mmCIF file with all atom_site columns, C-alpha atoms in Angstrom:
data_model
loop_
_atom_site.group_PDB
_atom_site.id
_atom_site.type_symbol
_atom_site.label_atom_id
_atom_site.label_alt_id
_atom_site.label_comp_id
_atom_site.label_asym_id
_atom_site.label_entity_id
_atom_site.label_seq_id
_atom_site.pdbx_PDB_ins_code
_atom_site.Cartn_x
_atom_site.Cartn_y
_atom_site.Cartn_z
_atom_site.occupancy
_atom_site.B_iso_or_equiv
_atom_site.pdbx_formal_charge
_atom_site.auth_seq_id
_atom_site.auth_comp_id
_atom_site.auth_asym_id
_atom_site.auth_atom_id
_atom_site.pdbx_PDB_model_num
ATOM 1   C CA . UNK A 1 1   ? 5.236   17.805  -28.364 1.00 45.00 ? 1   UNK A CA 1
ATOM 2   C CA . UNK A 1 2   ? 5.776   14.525  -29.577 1.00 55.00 ? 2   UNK A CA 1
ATOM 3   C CA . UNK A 1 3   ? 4.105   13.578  -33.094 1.00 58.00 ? 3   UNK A CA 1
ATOM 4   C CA . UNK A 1 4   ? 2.968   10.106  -34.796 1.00 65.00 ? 4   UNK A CA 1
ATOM 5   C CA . UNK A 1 5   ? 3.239   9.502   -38.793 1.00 75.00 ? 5   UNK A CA 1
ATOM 6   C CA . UNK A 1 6   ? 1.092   12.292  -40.455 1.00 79.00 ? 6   UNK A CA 1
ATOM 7   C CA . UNK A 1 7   ? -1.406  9.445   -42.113 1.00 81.00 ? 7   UNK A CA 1
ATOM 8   C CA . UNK A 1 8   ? -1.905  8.096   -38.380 1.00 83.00 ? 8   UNK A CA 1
ATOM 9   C CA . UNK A 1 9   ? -2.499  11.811  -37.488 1.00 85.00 ? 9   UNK A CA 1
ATOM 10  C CA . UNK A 1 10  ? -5.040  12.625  -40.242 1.00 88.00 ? 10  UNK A CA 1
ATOM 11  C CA . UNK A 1 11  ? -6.678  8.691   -39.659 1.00 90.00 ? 11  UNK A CA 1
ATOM 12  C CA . UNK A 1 12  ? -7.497  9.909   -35.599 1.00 90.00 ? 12  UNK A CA 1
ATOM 13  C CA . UNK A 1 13  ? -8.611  13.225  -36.855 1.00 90.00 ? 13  UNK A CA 1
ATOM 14  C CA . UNK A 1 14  ? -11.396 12.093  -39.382 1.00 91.00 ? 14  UNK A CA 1
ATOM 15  C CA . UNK A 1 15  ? -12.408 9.016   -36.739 1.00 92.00 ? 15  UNK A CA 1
ATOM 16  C CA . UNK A 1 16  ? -12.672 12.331  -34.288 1.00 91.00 ? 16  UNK A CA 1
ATOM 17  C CA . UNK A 1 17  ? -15.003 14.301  -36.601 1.00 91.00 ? 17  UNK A CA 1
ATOM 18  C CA . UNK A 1 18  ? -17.261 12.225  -36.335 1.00 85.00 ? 18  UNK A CA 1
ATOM 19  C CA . UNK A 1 19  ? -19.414 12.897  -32.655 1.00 72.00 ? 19  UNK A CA 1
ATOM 20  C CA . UNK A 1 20  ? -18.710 9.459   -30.916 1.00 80.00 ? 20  UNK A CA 1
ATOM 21  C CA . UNK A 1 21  ? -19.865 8.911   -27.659 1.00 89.00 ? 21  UNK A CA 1
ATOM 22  C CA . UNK A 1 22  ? -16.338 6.968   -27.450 1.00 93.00 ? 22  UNK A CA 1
ATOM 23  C CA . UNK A 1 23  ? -13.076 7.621   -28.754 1.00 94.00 ? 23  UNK A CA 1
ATOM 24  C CA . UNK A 1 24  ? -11.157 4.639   -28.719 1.00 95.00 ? 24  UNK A CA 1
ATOM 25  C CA . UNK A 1 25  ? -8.300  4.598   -31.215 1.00 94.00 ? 25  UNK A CA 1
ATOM 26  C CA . UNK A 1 26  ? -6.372  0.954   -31.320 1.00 94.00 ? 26  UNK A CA 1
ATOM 27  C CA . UNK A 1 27  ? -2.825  1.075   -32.324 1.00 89.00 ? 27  UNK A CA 1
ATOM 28  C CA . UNK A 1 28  ? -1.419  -2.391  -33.192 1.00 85.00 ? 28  UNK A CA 1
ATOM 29  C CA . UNK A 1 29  ? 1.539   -1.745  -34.478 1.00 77.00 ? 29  UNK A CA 1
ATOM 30  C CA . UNK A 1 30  ? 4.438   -0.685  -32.570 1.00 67.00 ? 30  UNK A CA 1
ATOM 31  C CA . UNK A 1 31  ? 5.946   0.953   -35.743 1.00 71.00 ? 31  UNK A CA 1
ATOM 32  C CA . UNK A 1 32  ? 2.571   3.243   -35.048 1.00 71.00 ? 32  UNK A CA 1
ATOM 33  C CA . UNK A 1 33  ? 3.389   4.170   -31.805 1.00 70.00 ? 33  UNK A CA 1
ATOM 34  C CA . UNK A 1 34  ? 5.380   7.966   -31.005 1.00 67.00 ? 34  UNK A CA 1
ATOM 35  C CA . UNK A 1 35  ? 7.400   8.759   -28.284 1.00 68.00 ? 35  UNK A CA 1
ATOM 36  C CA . UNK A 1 36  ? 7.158   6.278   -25.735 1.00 72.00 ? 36  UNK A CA 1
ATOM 37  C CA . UNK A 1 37  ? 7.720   8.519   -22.639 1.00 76.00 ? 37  UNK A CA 1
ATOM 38  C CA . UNK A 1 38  ? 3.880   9.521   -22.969 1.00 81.00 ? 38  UNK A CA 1
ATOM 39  C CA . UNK A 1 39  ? 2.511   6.272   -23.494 1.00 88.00 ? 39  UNK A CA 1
ATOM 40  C CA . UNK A 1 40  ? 1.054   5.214   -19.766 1.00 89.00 ? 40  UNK A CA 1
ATOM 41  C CA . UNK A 1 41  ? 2.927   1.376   -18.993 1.00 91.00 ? 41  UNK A CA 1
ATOM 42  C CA . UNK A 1 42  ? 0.039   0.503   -16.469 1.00 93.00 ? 42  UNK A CA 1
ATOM 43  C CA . UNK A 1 43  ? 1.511   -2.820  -15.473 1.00 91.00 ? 43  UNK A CA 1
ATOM 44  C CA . UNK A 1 44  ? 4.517   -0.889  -15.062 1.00 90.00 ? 44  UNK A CA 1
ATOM 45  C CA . UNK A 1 45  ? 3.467   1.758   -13.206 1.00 90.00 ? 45  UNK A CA 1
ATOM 46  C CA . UNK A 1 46  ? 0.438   -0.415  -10.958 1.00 90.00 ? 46  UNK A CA 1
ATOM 47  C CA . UNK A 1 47  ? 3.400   -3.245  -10.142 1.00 87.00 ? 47  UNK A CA 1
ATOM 48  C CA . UNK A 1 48  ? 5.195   -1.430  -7.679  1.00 84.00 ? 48  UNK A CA 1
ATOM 49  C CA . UNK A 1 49  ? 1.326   -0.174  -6.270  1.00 86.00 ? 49  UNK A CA 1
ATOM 50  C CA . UNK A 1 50  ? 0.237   -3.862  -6.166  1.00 86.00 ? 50  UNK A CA 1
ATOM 51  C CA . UNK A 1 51  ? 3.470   -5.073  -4.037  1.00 85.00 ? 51  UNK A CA 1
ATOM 52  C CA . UNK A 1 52  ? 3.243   -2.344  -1.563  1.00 85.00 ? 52  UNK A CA 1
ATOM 53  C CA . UNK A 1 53  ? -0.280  -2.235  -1.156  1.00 84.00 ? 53  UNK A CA 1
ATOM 54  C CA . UNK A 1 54  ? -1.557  -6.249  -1.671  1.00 78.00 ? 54  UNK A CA 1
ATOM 55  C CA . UNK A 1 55  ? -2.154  -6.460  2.176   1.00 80.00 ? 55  UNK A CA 1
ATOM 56  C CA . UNK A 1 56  ? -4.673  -3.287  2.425   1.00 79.00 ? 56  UNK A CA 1
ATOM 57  C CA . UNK A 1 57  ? -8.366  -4.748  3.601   1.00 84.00 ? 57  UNK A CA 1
ATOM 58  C CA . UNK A 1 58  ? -9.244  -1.700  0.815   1.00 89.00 ? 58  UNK A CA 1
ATOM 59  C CA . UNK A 1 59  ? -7.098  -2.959  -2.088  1.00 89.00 ? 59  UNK A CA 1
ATOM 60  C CA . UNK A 1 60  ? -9.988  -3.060  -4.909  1.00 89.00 ? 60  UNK A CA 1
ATOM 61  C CA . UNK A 1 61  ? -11.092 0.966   -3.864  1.00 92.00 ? 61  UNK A CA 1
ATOM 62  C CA . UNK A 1 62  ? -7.503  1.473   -3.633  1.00 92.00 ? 62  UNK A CA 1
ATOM 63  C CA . UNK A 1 63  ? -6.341  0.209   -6.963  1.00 93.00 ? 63  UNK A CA 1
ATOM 64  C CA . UNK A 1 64  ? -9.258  2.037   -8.730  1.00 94.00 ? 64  UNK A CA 1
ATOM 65  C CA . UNK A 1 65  ? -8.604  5.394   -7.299  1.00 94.00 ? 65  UNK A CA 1
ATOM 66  C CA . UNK A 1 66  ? -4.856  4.740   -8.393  1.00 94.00 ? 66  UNK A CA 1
ATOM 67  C CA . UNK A 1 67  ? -6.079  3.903   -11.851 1.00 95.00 ? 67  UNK A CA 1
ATOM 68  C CA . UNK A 1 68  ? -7.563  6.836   -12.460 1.00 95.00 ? 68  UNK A CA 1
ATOM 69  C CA . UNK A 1 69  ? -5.314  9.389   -10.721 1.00 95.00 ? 69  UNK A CA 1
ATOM 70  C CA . UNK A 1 70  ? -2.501  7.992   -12.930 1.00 95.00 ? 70  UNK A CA 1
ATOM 71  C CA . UNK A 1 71  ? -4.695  7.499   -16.228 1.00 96.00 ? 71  UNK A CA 1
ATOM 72  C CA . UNK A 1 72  ? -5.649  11.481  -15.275 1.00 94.00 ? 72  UNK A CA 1
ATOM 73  C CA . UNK A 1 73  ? -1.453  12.264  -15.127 1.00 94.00 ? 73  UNK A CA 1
ATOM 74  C CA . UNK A 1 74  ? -1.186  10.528  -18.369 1.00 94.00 ? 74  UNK A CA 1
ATOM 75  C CA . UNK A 1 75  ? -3.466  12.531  -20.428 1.00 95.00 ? 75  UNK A CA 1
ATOM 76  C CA . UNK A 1 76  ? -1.435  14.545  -22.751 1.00 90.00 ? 76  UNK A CA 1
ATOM 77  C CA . UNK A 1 77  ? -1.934  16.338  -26.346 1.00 86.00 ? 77  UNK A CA 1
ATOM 78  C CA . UNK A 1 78  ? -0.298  15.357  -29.594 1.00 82.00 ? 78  UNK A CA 1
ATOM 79  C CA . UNK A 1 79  ? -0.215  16.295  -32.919 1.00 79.00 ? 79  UNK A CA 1
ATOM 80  C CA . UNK A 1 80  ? -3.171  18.899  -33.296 1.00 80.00 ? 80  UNK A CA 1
ATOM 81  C CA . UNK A 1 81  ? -5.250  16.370  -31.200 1.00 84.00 ? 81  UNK A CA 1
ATOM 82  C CA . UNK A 1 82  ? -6.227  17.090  -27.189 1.00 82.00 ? 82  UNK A CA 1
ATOM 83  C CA . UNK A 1 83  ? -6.628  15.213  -24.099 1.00 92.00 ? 83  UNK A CA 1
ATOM 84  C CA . UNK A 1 84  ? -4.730  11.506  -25.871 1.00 92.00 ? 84  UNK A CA 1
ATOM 85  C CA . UNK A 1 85  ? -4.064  8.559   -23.267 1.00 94.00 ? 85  UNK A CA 1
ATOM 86  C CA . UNK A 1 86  ? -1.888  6.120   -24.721 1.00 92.00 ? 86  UNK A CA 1
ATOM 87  C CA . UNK A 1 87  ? -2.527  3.264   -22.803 1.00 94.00 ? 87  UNK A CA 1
ATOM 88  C CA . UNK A 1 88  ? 0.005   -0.079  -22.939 1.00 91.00 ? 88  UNK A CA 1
ATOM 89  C CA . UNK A 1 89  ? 0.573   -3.328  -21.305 1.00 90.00 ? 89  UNK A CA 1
ATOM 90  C CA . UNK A 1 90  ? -2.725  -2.940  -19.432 1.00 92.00 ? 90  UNK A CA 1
ATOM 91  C CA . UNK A 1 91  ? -3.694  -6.685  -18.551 1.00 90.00 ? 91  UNK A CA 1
ATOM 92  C CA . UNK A 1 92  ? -3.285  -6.403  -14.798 1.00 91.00 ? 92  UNK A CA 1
ATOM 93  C CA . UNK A 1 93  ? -6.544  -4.298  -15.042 1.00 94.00 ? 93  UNK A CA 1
ATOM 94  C CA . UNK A 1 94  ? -8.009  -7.864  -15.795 1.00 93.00 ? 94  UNK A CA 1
ATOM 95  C CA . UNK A 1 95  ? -6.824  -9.528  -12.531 1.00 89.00 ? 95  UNK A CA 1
ATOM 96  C CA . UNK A 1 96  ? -9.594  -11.357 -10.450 1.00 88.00 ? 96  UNK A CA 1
ATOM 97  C CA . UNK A 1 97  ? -8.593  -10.611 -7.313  1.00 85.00 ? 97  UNK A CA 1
ATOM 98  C CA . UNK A 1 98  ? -9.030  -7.006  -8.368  1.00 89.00 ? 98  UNK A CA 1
ATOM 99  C CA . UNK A 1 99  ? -12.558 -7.009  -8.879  1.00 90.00 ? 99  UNK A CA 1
ATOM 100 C CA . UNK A 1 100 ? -12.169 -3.992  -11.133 1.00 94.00 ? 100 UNK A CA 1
ATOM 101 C CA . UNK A 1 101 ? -14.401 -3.104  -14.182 1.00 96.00 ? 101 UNK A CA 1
ATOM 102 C CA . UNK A 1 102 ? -11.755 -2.540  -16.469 1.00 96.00 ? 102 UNK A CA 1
ATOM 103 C CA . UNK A 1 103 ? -14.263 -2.211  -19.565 1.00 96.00 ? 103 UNK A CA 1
ATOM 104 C CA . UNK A 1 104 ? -16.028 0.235   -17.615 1.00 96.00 ? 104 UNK A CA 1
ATOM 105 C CA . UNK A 1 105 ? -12.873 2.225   -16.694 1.00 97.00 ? 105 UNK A CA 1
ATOM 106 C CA . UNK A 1 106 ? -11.956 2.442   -20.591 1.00 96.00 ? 106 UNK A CA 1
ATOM 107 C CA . UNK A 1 107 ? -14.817 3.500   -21.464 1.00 96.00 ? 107 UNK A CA 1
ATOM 108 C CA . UNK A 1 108 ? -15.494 6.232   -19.013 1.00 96.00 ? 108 UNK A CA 1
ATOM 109 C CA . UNK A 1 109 ? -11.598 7.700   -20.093 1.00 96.00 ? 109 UNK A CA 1
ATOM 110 C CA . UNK A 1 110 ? -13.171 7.677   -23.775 1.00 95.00 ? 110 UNK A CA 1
ATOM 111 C CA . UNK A 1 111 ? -15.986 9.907   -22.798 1.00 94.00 ? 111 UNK A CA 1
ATOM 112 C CA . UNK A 1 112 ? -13.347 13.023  -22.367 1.00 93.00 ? 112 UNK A CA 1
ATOM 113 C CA . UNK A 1 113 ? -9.990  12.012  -23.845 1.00 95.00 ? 113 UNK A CA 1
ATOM 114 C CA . UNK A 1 114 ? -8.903  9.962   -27.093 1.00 94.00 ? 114 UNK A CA 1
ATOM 115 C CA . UNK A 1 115 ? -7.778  6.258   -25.679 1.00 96.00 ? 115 UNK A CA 1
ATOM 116 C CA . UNK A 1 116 ? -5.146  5.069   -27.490 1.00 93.00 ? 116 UNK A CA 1
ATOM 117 C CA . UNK A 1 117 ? -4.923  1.337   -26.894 1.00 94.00 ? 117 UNK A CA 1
ATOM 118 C CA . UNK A 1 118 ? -1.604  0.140   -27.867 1.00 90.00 ? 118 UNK A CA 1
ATOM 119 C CA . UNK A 1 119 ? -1.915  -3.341  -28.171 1.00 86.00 ? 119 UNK A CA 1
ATOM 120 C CA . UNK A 1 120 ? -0.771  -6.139  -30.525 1.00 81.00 ? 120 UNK A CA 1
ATOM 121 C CA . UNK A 1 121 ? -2.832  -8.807  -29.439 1.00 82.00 ? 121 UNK A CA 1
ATOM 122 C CA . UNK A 1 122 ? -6.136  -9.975  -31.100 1.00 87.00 ? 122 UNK A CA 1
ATOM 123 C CA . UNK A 1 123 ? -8.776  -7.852  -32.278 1.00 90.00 ? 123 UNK A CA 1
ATOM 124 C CA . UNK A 1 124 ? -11.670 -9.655  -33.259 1.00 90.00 ? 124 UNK A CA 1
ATOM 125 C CA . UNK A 1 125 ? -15.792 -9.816  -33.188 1.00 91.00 ? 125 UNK A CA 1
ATOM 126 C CA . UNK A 1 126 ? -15.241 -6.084  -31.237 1.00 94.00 ? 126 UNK A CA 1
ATOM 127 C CA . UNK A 1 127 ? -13.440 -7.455  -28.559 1.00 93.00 ? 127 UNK A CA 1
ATOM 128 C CA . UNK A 1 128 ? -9.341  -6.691  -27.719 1.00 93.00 ? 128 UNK A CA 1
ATOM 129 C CA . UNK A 1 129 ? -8.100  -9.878  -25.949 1.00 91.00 ? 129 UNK A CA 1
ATOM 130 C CA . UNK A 1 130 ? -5.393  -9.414  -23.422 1.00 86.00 ? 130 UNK A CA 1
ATOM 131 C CA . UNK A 1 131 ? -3.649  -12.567 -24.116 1.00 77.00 ? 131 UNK A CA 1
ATOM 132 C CA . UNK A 1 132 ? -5.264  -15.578 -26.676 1.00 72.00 ? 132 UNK A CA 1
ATOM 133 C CA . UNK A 1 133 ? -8.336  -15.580 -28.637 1.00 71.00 ? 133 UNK A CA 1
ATOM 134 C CA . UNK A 1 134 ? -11.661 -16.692 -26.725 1.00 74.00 ? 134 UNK A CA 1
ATOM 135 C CA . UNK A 1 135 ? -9.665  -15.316 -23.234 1.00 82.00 ? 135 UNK A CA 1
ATOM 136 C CA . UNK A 1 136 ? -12.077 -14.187 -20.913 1.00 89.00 ? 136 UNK A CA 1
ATOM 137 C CA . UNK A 1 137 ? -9.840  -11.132 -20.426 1.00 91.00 ? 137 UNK A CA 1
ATOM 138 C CA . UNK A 1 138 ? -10.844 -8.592  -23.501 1.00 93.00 ? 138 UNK A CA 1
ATOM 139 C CA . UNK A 1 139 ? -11.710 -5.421  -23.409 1.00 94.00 ? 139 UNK A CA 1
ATOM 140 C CA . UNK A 1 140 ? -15.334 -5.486  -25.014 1.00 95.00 ? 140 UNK A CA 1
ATOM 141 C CA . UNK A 1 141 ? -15.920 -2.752  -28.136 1.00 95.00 ? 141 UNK A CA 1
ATOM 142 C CA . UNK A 1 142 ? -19.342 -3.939  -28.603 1.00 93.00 ? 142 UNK A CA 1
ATOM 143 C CA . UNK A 1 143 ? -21.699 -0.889  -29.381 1.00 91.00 ? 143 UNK A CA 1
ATOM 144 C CA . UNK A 1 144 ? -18.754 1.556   -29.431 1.00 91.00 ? 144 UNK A CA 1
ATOM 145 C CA . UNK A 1 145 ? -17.602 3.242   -32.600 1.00 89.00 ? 145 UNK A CA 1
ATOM 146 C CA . UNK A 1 146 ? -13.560 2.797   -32.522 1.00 94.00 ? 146 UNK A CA 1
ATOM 147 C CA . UNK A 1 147 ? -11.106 3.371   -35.000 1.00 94.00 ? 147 UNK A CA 1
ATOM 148 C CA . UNK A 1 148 ? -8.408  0.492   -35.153 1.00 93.00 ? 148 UNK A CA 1
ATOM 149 C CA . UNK A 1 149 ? -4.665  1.326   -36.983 1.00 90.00 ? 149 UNK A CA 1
#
């Protein structure tokens, strides 16, 4: 099993003591992050999905159920800490023509597993912008207890 920097560890487990209704853990430092091979690359992995796919009359219901069969594949354990998704390079679950709820999607993953957001864009007033400050792309952290490293 793969392991982060014991301090990162211990950080995660204390946020996780704590009975959140959330776990979202925000890593924005890549010096934070451990073995990349478990760390789901969704613009990576949806790219390919998009290109082959961006004809289908279905493509929103098609792109969700792909989200979460692949977020699902992703889950993994690390450290002494169960059912982690380390999510990355996840702005394509922004794109209009999408119509997906990505804030919704996130947060529903947090219910069971530990999201780990890796991310080194701008955190700020609860909200994780994709891209530049005031973006309308963010994912919103309003209301939810998260732990940001």
């Amino acid at each position: 099993m793969p392991n982060m920097k014991q301090e990162i560890t211990q950080a995660i487990r204390d946020y996780l003591s704590n009975s959140n209704r959330y776990r979202i853990v925000i890593l924005q430092s890549p010096d934070l992050l451990p073995d990349e091979n478990i760390i789901w690359n969704v613009g990576r992995q949806l790219a390919d999905f998009l290109k082959d796919n961006k004809e289908s009359s279905t493509l929103s219901e098609e792109f969700a159920d792909k989200c979460k069969s692949l977020a699902l594949e992703h889950v993994t354990h690390i450290d002494d800490i169960d059912k982690c998704l380390f999510i990355a390079n996840f702005g394509v679950l922004f794109e209009p023509l999408l119509q997906f709820d990505a804030n919704s999607f996130i947060r529903k993953l947090s219910q069971n597993n530990t999201v780990i957001l890796c991310s080194n864009t701008l955190l700020t007033n609860d909200k994780l912008y994709i891209s530049q400050a005031e973006s309308p792309y963010y994912i919103d952290l309003q209301d939810i207890n998260y732990l940001a490293l």
